[in-house]
Amino acid sequence: MNILVYKDDQLVQEITLVTGQSYSVGRKEGCSIQLEKFPGISRQHFEIEEEGPGSWRVNVMSDIKLIEFEGEERKDFLLSEKGKFFLFPYTFKFSGDPLAVQNSQPEGSENFSVEPLDQDIEAIEPVNSDSDLAAEDLDGDSDEKTTIQSFNGLPYIKIIGQKGKRSEYFRLEGNLWVIGGHEGASVFLREPAASQNHFEISRTDKGFFIIDLGSKQGTELNGQKLIAKKPSHLQSGDIITVGNTSLQFELRDKAFKRKVNNIPLNVYKNPLLFFDQDVAMVSLDDEELSPGRAEEISAKAPAVAKKKNRKVLLAVVASLFLLFAVGKEFLVQDTGKPKPVVGADPFSQLSPAEQKIVKQTYKLASQLYLGKNYELSLVQLEKLHTIIPVYKESKKMEEDCINARDIQRQMALREQQKKQQIEMERRVNSAIAQCEKNYASSNDIDGVKACLAPAADLDPNNPRIAQLITEVTARDEEQKIRQKIAQEQAEKIRRGKELYQRARVLHDKHRWLKAIEAYENHIHSGLPDPQGLVKDSKRKLSSIENQIKSKKDQLLGEAKAKYSGTQLRDALKLARKAQQVDPYDPKISSFLFQVEKELTNKMKTIYMDSVIEERFGNLEASRVKWEDIIKQDIEDGEYYLKAKRKLKQYGYKY
């Protein structure tokens, strides 16, 4: 069972249905049949499942676009024997014929005539399909040609066996085959020099072509190396070489023996046989099964009959070329009818009954043509041409019918496509409108994408879809920016509050100078202050300054009072405390300098007197003066330290 997929009348994919498996079809990667992104085609549009022996069911999973089958849109339907269904712009053909992949073509395109495969197929050199074989009349007095039906054979690849190995045969099905060292290739080569995809063979309306796919070792055709990526015409009998492996391309006519059997026996009696360089060899080798994607064949003939077959076939080939060279009025077409005498009117050679049928059929075909019933007219013309190749304007009428029929089909298809497009646009616009309503002020990107997914499956390039996603994305980005700003603002507020709290701790510990510095840092930080802490810092700072002024004024006043009572030592200590309260007050510094200087001079005088007493040996008088210095001078004073050393020197306690 086979499914053939056409797009614009071109075969784009073919798949063989295997019992027990199901097949998915859609735009999604991994589908058994992957389609392109066209409006209305879903990611997984429909499935093909086995219903029973020889029958398969098509189940449509998309709710947007159904499949046209037998003239109407269907949700599910059954395929058996042969069938055709449509999903714009694709046409799908189903056939139970194992050769359907090779033989099927879309309507309006060329059909390859293929007959059932025999076990005794022989390889012969084909006649080009665009030319006719002709032979001159035996009498030599006529310029007309008698033709044999043009050859239309099946392509085969034969891997020529080496060192006693048998040759392998592959029948090539479809229109394109890749040959190389990859195990998934159409024909697998066990050749070390073969690239994974070494070369390809393709069938076109101009014949068969071979292309080297850029292989490392290159490909030779009949001893000539091919230019990579450049197609070369391929004919039956051509030898292809890859490394140490040789392959032969063959076209085989399956109707060969039947045509031979229709040749009159007296043809074999003519001993004058003409052979030229175009005569091809007849392949009589046994064929052996071989692995590969192309279809393997095996054609083993009984050993007893092989020699007989060889003789008969050689005689047949010789006779055929005799016919091609000299011509004869009894040359036979595939239909088995005798060929009309050259130069005679074909219609006049028909029987009266056949002539009547031809006239009536031609008249009916003309009426149907004028009534624009082109399909029925073609049916009548086909019947007519089975009797006679051409009658009056039958060929031109047939061509006109085909053209007119194709135009009708195209117009109907366009109309159907237009309706489908309108319905698809309606559904898409409806789905988008609902999403626009639901997400008018939302910033949920995943949500809007999920909402738009059905519309995107139908029309992925719709600008409204991209616009709505852009709007929601912009709102999401705007919200993220606002959140970031809010976070930064909160961090600044936290830092400002932290500066204020540090200043308060220093203030509470009466570390006023450090507290003043901390309060000033908070005041001048420029950080946001929603709680008004800066104002509180200013009040605290002012309070500290007042406290400092009051304290230093108190200490300085007490120091001056002591100074007035000649208590220089106490005055100096009080002045130093005042300076600790405000180290930058110049009045305190000036007073402190004055007291220190006066106390130092006074202690110097007493010390000099003690030194004089010491020199005259009056140590007791010196001791009294040293003790007096200890009582009156400040502990870090210069003479306090000297007097202390003297007392210690002489062993006096102090």
XYZ file of C-alpha atoms in Angstrom:
654
model
C 0.000 0.000 0.000
C 1.369 3.416 -0.942
C 0.593 7.080 -0.273
C 1.873 9.558 -2.872
C 1.970 13.284 -2.033
C 1.784 15.878 -4.828
C 2.194 19.650 -4.699
C 1.575 21.726 -7.813
C 1.341 18.472 -9.824
C 4.826 17.465 -8.671
C 5.503 14.318 -6.634
C 7.144 15.582 -3.408
C 6.930 12.546 -1.128
C 6.036 8.867 -1.196
C 5.553 6.430 1.645
C 4.772 2.733 1.848
C 2.136 1.851 4.435
C 3.216 -1.003 6.700
C 0.694 -3.209 8.476
C 0.422 -2.508 12.200
C 1.723 1.070 12.003
C -0.022 4.463 11.952
C 1.153 7.595 10.149
C 0.830 11.253 11.207
C 0.639 14.094 8.669
C 1.189 17.803 9.426
C 3.671 20.652 9.841
C 5.205 19.284 13.049
C 8.735 17.923 12.864
C 8.714 14.160 13.271
C 5.453 13.602 11.384
C 5.521 10.600 9.048
C 4.593 12.986 6.223
C 5.804 16.535 6.982
C 4.019 19.334 5.116
C 5.085 22.909 4.551
C 3.658 25.834 6.570
C 0.573 26.783 4.558
C -2.448 28.586 6.055
C -4.936 26.103 7.480
C -2.474 23.195 7.851
C -2.061 22.263 11.518
C 1.052 20.909 13.203
C -0.574 17.449 13.284
C -3.448 17.662 10.823
C -4.552 14.044 10.316
C -3.551 10.412 10.853
C -3.680 7.347 8.635
C -4.472 4.092 10.489
C -5.036 0.573 9.268
C -8.740 -0.339 9.263
C -8.406 -3.862 7.910
C -6.636 -5.898 5.249
C -6.035 -3.584 2.299
C -7.953 -0.628 3.789
C -6.776 2.409 5.763
C -8.755 5.092 7.574
C -7.971 8.822 7.520
C -8.818 10.641 10.789
C -8.685 14.468 10.731
C -7.540 15.919 14.070
C -7.721 19.598 13.060
C -11.005 21.398 13.831
C -10.137 24.236 11.478
C -9.753 22.662 8.057
C -11.204 19.335 6.883
C -10.049 17.167 3.961
C -11.831 17.027 0.616
C -12.674 13.449 -0.369
C -15.039 12.401 -3.152
C -16.223 15.991 -3.694
C -16.986 16.922 -0.072
C -15.153 17.867 3.110
C -14.808 14.933 5.487
C -13.688 14.465 9.089
C -12.799 10.811 8.516
C -13.101 8.383 5.630
C -11.918 4.977 4.459
C -9.349 4.289 1.722
C -9.471 0.979 -0.114
C -7.916 -0.167 -3.412
C -7.439 3.323 -4.877
C -8.406 6.779 -3.669
C -7.527 10.436 -3.864
C -8.052 13.279 -1.356
C -7.050 16.920 -1.087
C -5.619 19.317 1.533
C -4.674 22.511 -0.278
C -2.120 22.780 -1.837
C -1.475 19.014 -1.552
C -3.016 16.077 -3.385
C -2.740 12.628 -1.772
C -3.093 9.406 -3.767
C -3.639 6.007 -2.193
C -3.024 2.782 -4.098
C -2.752 -0.880 -3.225
C -0.535 -1.469 -6.303
C 3.086 -2.081 -5.213
C 4.268 -0.332 -8.386
C 2.053 2.666 -7.785
C 4.908 4.809 -6.559
C 6.652 4.395 -9.847
C 3.644 4.484 -12.129
C 1.465 7.168 -10.589
C 1.558 10.741 -11.768
C -0.829 13.623 -10.986
C -3.596 14.301 -13.462
C -2.478 16.352 -16.386
C 1.103 15.104 -16.270
C 2.905 12.379 -18.224
C 2.175 8.743 -17.260
C 4.878 6.076 -17.436
C 3.430 2.921 -18.949
C 4.379 -0.027 -16.740
C 3.158 -3.607 -17.040
C 3.302 -6.372 -14.379
C 6.811 -7.580 -13.592
C 7.746 -11.025 -15.005
C 10.418 -13.371 -13.788
C 11.976 -13.458 -17.298
C 12.582 -9.728 -17.825
C 15.585 -9.105 -20.061
C 17.681 -5.942 -20.369
C 17.726 -4.361 -23.840
C 18.842 -1.038 -25.229
C 15.815 1.298 -25.271
C 14.596 3.496 -28.061
C 14.494 7.142 -26.977
C 10.962 8.003 -25.893
C 10.937 11.200 -27.946
C 11.757 9.463 -31.259
C 10.329 6.561 -33.233
C 12.178 3.618 -34.727
C 11.607 3.540 -38.445
C 12.545 1.384 -41.380
C 12.324 2.208 -45.069
C 9.792 0.440 -47.258
C 11.128 -2.797 -48.753
C 10.462 -1.546 -52.254
C 12.371 1.688 -51.641
C 9.757 3.802 -53.475
C 8.103 5.393 -50.452
C 9.320 8.030 -48.002
C 6.822 7.032 -45.334
C 8.068 5.344 -42.171
C 6.591 2.389 -40.375
C 7.085 2.803 -36.602
C 7.318 0.471 -33.667
C 5.764 1.598 -30.383
C 8.314 3.717 -28.444
C 10.079 1.941 -25.613
C 9.135 2.784 -22.030
C 11.092 0.565 -19.605
C 11.745 0.257 -15.895
C 15.087 1.471 -14.457
C 17.411 -1.037 -12.791
C 20.859 -0.861 -11.203
C 23.115 -3.911 -11.435
C 26.168 -4.113 -9.152
C 28.549 -6.219 -11.212
C 29.963 -9.102 -9.184
C 33.730 -9.478 -8.780
C 36.018 -12.401 -7.912
C 33.366 -15.042 -8.341
C 30.620 -13.093 -6.580
C 27.174 -12.899 -8.136
C 25.824 -9.624 -9.474
C 23.182 -7.774 -7.446
C 20.068 -6.262 -9.067
C 17.908 -3.402 -7.777
C 14.707 -2.092 -9.341
C 14.544 1.692 -8.893
C 11.100 2.921 -7.903
C 10.025 6.562 -7.878
C 11.867 9.461 -9.502
C 15.012 10.036 -7.418
C 17.572 7.569 -6.008
C 20.718 8.185 -3.949
C 23.492 5.557 -4.141
C 26.365 5.437 -1.657
C 27.929 3.972 1.471
C 25.118 5.029 3.815
C 23.014 2.089 4.963
C 19.863 4.147 4.399
C 20.717 4.912 0.759
C 18.458 3.715 -2.063
C 21.283 1.376 -3.097
C 23.947 0.557 -0.491
C 27.530 0.182 -1.796
C 29.975 -2.030 0.101
C 32.811 -0.023 -1.338
C 35.449 1.612 0.952
C 35.912 4.482 -1.518
C 32.171 5.289 -1.607
C 30.968 8.423 0.181
C 27.847 8.265 2.346
C 25.831 9.888 -0.452
C 28.025 9.305 -3.498
C 25.820 9.968 -6.532
C 22.161 10.179 -7.465
C 20.034 9.090 -10.418
C 16.887 11.018 -11.292
C 14.036 10.550 -13.758
C 12.789 13.660 -15.616
C 10.579 14.280 -18.629
C 13.815 14.450 -20.656
C 15.089 11.073 -19.539
C 17.401 9.767 -16.811
C 20.328 11.743 -15.389
C 23.234 10.986 -13.046
C 24.876 13.545 -10.719
C 27.994 13.116 -8.600
C 27.092 14.599 -5.167
C 30.547 15.988 -4.461
C 32.083 12.649 -3.433
C 35.747 12.497 -2.390
C 36.789 9.773 -4.876
C 34.524 10.917 -7.721
C 32.272 8.944 -10.074
C 33.066 7.651 -13.581
C 30.503 7.150 -16.337
C 31.723 4.862 -19.130
C 35.326 5.599 -18.085
C 34.890 9.390 -17.967
C 34.991 11.149 -14.603
C 31.842 13.178 -13.895
C 31.975 16.823 -12.918
C 30.610 17.184 -9.382
C 27.084 18.598 -9.109
C 26.671 18.601 -12.910
C 23.956 16.304 -14.347
C 24.890 13.915 -17.169
C 22.456 12.020 -19.376
C 22.181 8.330 -18.487
C 21.278 5.613 -21.002
C 20.597 1.928 -20.690
C 23.788 -0.087 -20.612
C 25.957 2.741 -19.233
C 28.666 1.618 -16.779
C 29.113 3.600 -13.544
C 32.348 3.150 -11.571
C 32.927 3.997 -7.896
C 36.378 2.976 -6.683
C 36.713 -0.752 -7.495
C 32.954 -1.258 -7.871
C 31.198 -1.181 -11.255
C 27.463 -0.692 -11.713
C 25.364 -0.952 -14.859
C 22.225 1.105 -15.462
C 19.528 -0.767 -17.419
C 16.042 -0.048 -18.726
C 13.991 -3.231 -19.005
C 10.959 -3.799 -21.190
C 8.623 -6.223 -19.421
C 6.526 -6.671 -22.573
C 9.585 -7.710 -24.555
C 8.690 -11.414 -24.979
C 5.082 -10.655 -25.885
C 6.254 -8.303 -28.635
C 8.670 -10.947 -29.913
C 5.953 -13.575 -30.014
C 3.889 -11.317 -32.329
C 6.628 -11.135 -34.986
C 5.717 -13.279 -38.072
C 7.801 -16.430 -38.439
C 8.987 -15.569 -41.958
C 11.034 -12.725 -40.472
C 13.370 -15.322 -38.918
C 14.050 -16.852 -42.365
C 15.888 -13.821 -43.728
C 19.600 -14.492 -43.140
C 20.644 -10.884 -43.785
C 21.099 -9.493 -40.273
C 22.445 -6.040 -39.666
C 24.181 -5.159 -36.382
C 25.655 -1.768 -35.564
C 27.303 -0.173 -32.523
C 23.975 0.660 -30.865
C 23.055 -2.994 -30.358
C 22.928 -3.687 -26.593
C 23.759 -6.928 -24.828
C 20.963 -9.070 -23.519
C 21.329 -9.709 -19.789
C 20.977 -13.440 -19.021
C 22.740 -13.541 -15.663
C 20.966 -14.891 -12.611
C 19.701 -12.184 -10.300
C 20.220 -12.379 -6.584
C 18.466 -10.679 -3.639
C 20.448 -7.762 -2.211
C 19.822 -5.360 0.682
C 18.910 -1.750 -0.108
C 16.116 0.779 -0.188
C 15.397 0.134 -3.849
C 13.294 -2.950 -4.500
C 15.370 -6.147 -4.826
C 14.555 -8.635 -7.571
C 15.465 -12.248 -8.237
C 15.097 -13.885 -11.646
C 16.618 -17.380 -11.677
C 15.934 -19.434 -14.781
C 16.226 -23.259 -14.960
C 19.687 -24.350 -16.058
C 18.290 -26.591 -18.817
C 16.402 -23.781 -20.474
C 19.217 -21.224 -20.224
C 21.061 -22.240 -23.423
C 17.816 -22.467 -25.342
C 16.755 -19.043 -24.112
C 20.097 -17.589 -25.118
C 19.773 -18.842 -28.675
C 16.180 -17.720 -29.005
C 16.896 -14.293 -27.553
C 19.873 -13.740 -29.825
C 17.696 -14.643 -32.773
C 15.002 -12.290 -31.514
C 17.441 -9.382 -31.145
C 18.824 -10.024 -34.620
C 15.325 -10.179 -36.065
C 14.253 -6.978 -34.341
C 17.177 -5.094 -35.778
C 16.408 -6.552 -39.187
C 12.932 -5.146 -38.877
C 14.265 -1.779 -37.750
C 16.666 -1.660 -40.737
C 14.532 -2.801 -43.702
C 10.865 -2.376 -42.607
C 7.847 -4.513 -43.573
C 4.135 -3.953 -43.911
C 3.446 -6.654 -41.309
C 5.349 -4.952 -38.433
C 3.250 -5.322 -35.308
C 2.105 -2.802 -32.659
C 1.565 -3.798 -29.033
C -2.159 -4.177 -29.708
C -1.489 -7.217 -31.936
C -3.277 -5.665 -34.959
C -1.588 -5.746 -38.405
C -0.051 -2.439 -39.397
C -1.988 -0.726 -42.219
C -0.366 -0.563 -45.635
C 1.842 2.470 -45.920
C 0.158 5.357 -47.765
C -3.397 4.096 -47.355
C -6.120 6.140 -45.596
C -6.561 4.544 -42.113
C -10.305 5.287 -42.073
C -10.873 3.577 -45.453
C -9.232 0.381 -44.126
C -11.790 0.067 -41.319
C -14.769 -2.196 -41.645
C -18.166 -0.527 -42.338
C -19.239 -1.227 -38.769
C -16.059 0.355 -37.387
C -16.467 3.351 -39.691
C -19.999 3.854 -38.398
C -18.837 3.669 -34.799
C -16.069 6.167 -35.524
C -18.480 8.651 -37.099
C -21.040 8.337 -34.308
C -18.381 8.591 -31.598
C -16.815 11.635 -33.248
C -20.230 13.312 -33.552
C -21.066 12.618 -29.907
C -17.634 13.866 -28.796
C -18.157 17.073 -30.800
C -21.572 17.672 -29.219
C -20.204 17.112 -25.735
C -17.307 19.422 -26.492
C -19.625 22.191 -27.687
C -21.739 21.646 -24.569
C -18.589 22.101 -22.427
C -18.813 18.523 -21.142
C -15.093 18.070 -21.632
C -14.650 15.010 -19.422
C -17.335 13.042 -21.299
C -15.993 14.286 -24.620
C -12.543 12.948 -23.697
C -14.068 9.567 -22.873
C -15.597 9.371 -26.351
C -12.385 10.513 -28.025
C -10.441 7.860 -26.139
C -12.834 5.207 -27.441
C -12.438 6.614 -30.955
C -8.635 6.530 -30.783
C -8.645 2.888 -29.756
C -10.152 2.200 -33.189
C -8.257 4.739 -35.290
C -5.277 6.967 -34.344
C -6.909 10.129 -35.691
C -10.182 11.062 -37.361
C -10.757 14.539 -38.800
C -9.977 17.017 -35.958
C -10.112 14.425 -33.188
C -6.577 15.030 -31.951
C -7.038 18.791 -31.849
C -10.401 18.353 -30.150
C -8.789 16.073 -27.591
C -6.081 18.642 -26.886
C -8.683 21.417 -26.577
C -10.763 19.267 -24.221
C -7.771 18.596 -22.005
C -6.888 22.285 -21.878
C -10.484 23.351 -21.226
C -10.929 20.648 -18.594
C -7.750 21.731 -16.849
C -8.927 25.344 -16.885
C -12.252 24.293 -15.371
C -10.461 22.335 -12.667
C -8.132 25.212 -11.916
C -11.042 27.655 -11.664
C -12.947 25.293 -9.376
C -9.841 24.738 -7.301
C -9.225 28.486 -7.029
C -12.834 29.056 -5.997
C -12.568 26.350 -3.371
C -9.269 27.767 -2.179
C -10.820 31.229 -2.007
C -13.672 29.938 0.174
C -11.244 28.074 2.387
C -9.079 31.178 2.655
C -12.078 33.341 3.648
C -13.197 30.810 6.266
C -9.671 30.454 7.564
C -9.295 34.249 7.853
C -12.625 34.475 9.684
C -11.541 31.867 12.222
C -8.118 33.440 12.648
C -9.544 36.947 13.140
C -12.125 35.643 15.606
C -9.454 33.838 17.651
C -7.144 36.879 17.646
C -9.992 39.220 18.643
C -10.797 37.025 21.659
C -7.124 37.004 22.710
C -6.917 40.796 22.303
C -9.903 41.134 24.632
C -8.574 38.679 27.230
C -5.047 40.146 27.308
C -5.791 43.849 26.751
C -3.926 44.877 29.917
C -2.020 41.689 30.739
C 1.695 41.043 30.673
C 1.359 37.219 30.632
C 3.471 36.318 27.582
C 3.052 32.542 27.916
C -0.691 32.956 28.330
C -1.164 35.104 25.231
C 1.005 32.756 23.149
C -1.104 29.779 24.255
C -4.260 31.743 23.412
C -2.916 32.631 19.946
C -1.601 29.122 19.178
C -4.723 27.969 17.199
C -4.602 31.145 15.084
C -0.832 30.803 14.603
C -1.287 27.207 13.370
C -3.642 28.489 10.660
C -1.828 31.698 9.741
C 1.632 31.900 11.372
C 2.544 35.118 9.511
C -0.557 37.106 10.535
C 0.650 40.598 11.603
C -2.021 40.926 14.329
C -0.532 37.907 16.109
C 2.930 39.470 16.183
C 1.466 42.850 17.187
C -0.436 41.442 20.187
C 2.601 39.461 21.364
C 4.708 42.638 20.998
C 2.243 44.670 23.079
C 2.113 42.092 25.879
C 5.914 41.768 25.785
C 6.264 45.573 26.049
C 3.982 45.627 29.087
C 5.992 42.833 30.655
C 9.265 44.684 30.026
C 7.760 47.905 31.429
C 6.670 46.106 34.590
C 10.145 44.610 34.998
C 11.688 48.089 34.664
C 9.277 49.477 37.288
C 10.122 46.618 39.616
C 13.836 47.254 39.151
C 13.412 50.966 39.896
C 11.351 50.138 42.984
C 14.023 47.722 44.193
C 16.756 50.327 43.680
C 14.672 52.941 45.511
C 14.071 50.565 48.424
C 17.814 49.873 48.618
C 18.585 53.609 48.761
C 15.994 54.119 51.508
C 17.545 51.252 53.465
C 21.016 52.775 53.177
C 19.769 56.190 54.362
C 18.063 54.641 57.340
C 21.250 52.733 58.142
C 23.280 56.017 58.203
C 20.753 57.578 60.568
C 20.792 54.594 62.929
C 24.615 54.660 63.107
C 24.597 58.350 64.057
C 22.004 57.688 66.793
C 24.144 54.911 68.327
C 27.177 57.253 68.520
C 25.007 59.984 69.932
C 23.640 57.731 72.667
C 27.210 56.716 73.609
C 28.121 60.452 73.911
C 30.684 60.076 71.183
C 29.630 63.467 70.011
C 32.296 64.184 67.467
C 31.726 60.846 65.693
C 27.974 61.387 66.017
C 28.297 64.833 64.387
C 30.215 63.275 61.471
C 27.607 60.478 61.095
C 24.700 62.943 61.187
C 26.370 65.109 58.553
C 26.965 62.042 56.303
C 23.274 61.204 56.545
C 22.165 64.769 55.880
C 24.377 65.187 52.791
C 23.944 61.620 51.357
C 21.163 62.652 48.971
C 19.389 59.350 49.582
C 15.570 59.193 49.491
C 14.014 59.990 52.898
C 10.311 59.034 52.916
C 10.273 58.940 56.791
C 11.828 62.412 57.299
C 14.938 61.096 59.053
C 17.134 63.852 57.587
C 15.216 66.473 59.525
C 15.690 64.459 62.689
C 19.425 64.188 61.942
C 19.593 67.962 61.632
C 17.807 68.405 64.971
C 20.107 65.890 66.628
C 23.135 67.597 65.149
C 21.990 70.973 66.459
C 21.338 69.455 69.881
C 24.835 67.979 70.014
C 26.383 71.296 69.022
C 24.488 73.046 71.815
C 25.580 70.433 74.303
C 29.190 70.788 73.195
C 29.065 74.596 73.537
C 27.530 74.376 76.975
C 30.042 71.806 78.185
C 33.132 73.554 76.851
C 31.992 76.914 78.204
C 31.518 75.317 81.622
C 34.953 73.696 81.658
C 36.680 76.778 80.299
C 35.043 78.944 83.009
C 36.183 76.589 85.760
C 39.687 76.516 84.266
C 39.893 80.328 84.268
C 38.706 80.430 87.902
C 41.466 78.032 88.929
C 43.949 80.093 86.938
C 42.915 83.206 88.803
C 43.597 81.426 92.088
C 47.061 80.453 90.836
C 46.007 76.808 90.701
C 47.754 76.349 87.412
C 47.767 72.585 87.513
C 43.962 72.312 87.977
C 43.375 75.072 85.420
C 45.457 73.187 82.887
C 43.511 69.943 83.404
C 40.135 71.692 83.045
C 41.324 73.482 79.887
C 42.407 70.193 78.353
C 38.929 68.667 79.047
C 37.331 71.656 77.360
C 39.557 71.129 74.338
C 38.488 67.476 74.158
C 34.866 68.642 73.956
C 35.671 71.023 71.091
C 39.178 70.539 69.648
C 38.624 73.307 67.108
C 37.742 76.175 69.475
C 40.595 78.729 69.215
C 39.776 80.348 72.581
C 40.364 77.086 74.412
C 43.624 76.501 72.512
C 44.882 80.004 73.330
C 44.040 79.724 77.017
C 45.559 76.279 77.221
C 48.819 77.549 75.675
C 48.969 80.404 78.184
C 48.455 78.148 81.214
C 50.977 75.547 80.011
C 53.618 78.223 79.420
C 53.167 79.863 82.790
C 53.155 76.541 84.668
C 56.287 75.414 82.829
C 58.170 78.623 83.722
C 57.191 78.370 87.363
C 58.304 74.722 87.589
C 61.555 75.596 85.799
C 62.442 78.160 88.425
C 61.873 75.727 91.294
C 63.862 73.006 89.509
C 66.868 75.313 88.877
C 66.935 76.170 92.595
C 66.883 72.451 93.466
C 69.856 71.865 91.186
C 71.881 74.619 92.902
C 71.101 73.124 96.318
C 72.138 69.736 94.994
C 75.523 71.089 93.821
C 76.277 72.473 97.258
C 75.388 69.104 98.777
C 72.241 70.364 100.406
C 70.150 67.352 99.318
C 67.410 67.888 101.875
C 66.628 71.316 100.469
C 66.709 69.868 96.945
C 64.346 67.064 97.997
C 61.802 69.588 99.285
C 61.878 71.491 95.997
C 61.554 68.293 93.938
C 58.521 67.229 95.993
C 57.025 70.685 95.524
C 57.350 70.292 91.710
C 55.584 66.908 91.931
C 52.673 68.521 93.750
C 52.266 71.549 91.466
C 53.148 70.315 87.937
C 50.998 68.270 85.549
C 51.873 64.566 85.284
C 53.181 64.826 81.728
C 55.023 68.054 82.430
C 58.705 68.296 81.605
C 59.851 69.210 85.128
C 57.470 66.800 86.778
C 59.321 63.996 85.052
C 62.764 65.462 85.927
C 61.905 65.860 89.613
C 60.564 62.337 89.666
C 63.888 61.001 88.307
C 65.899 62.980 90.914
C 63.865 61.634 93.800
C 64.295 58.148 92.494
C 68.023 58.723 92.008
C 68.537 59.539 95.655
C 66.170 56.915 96.957
C 63.431 59.274 98.112
C 59.814 58.276 98.042
C 57.333 60.476 96.246
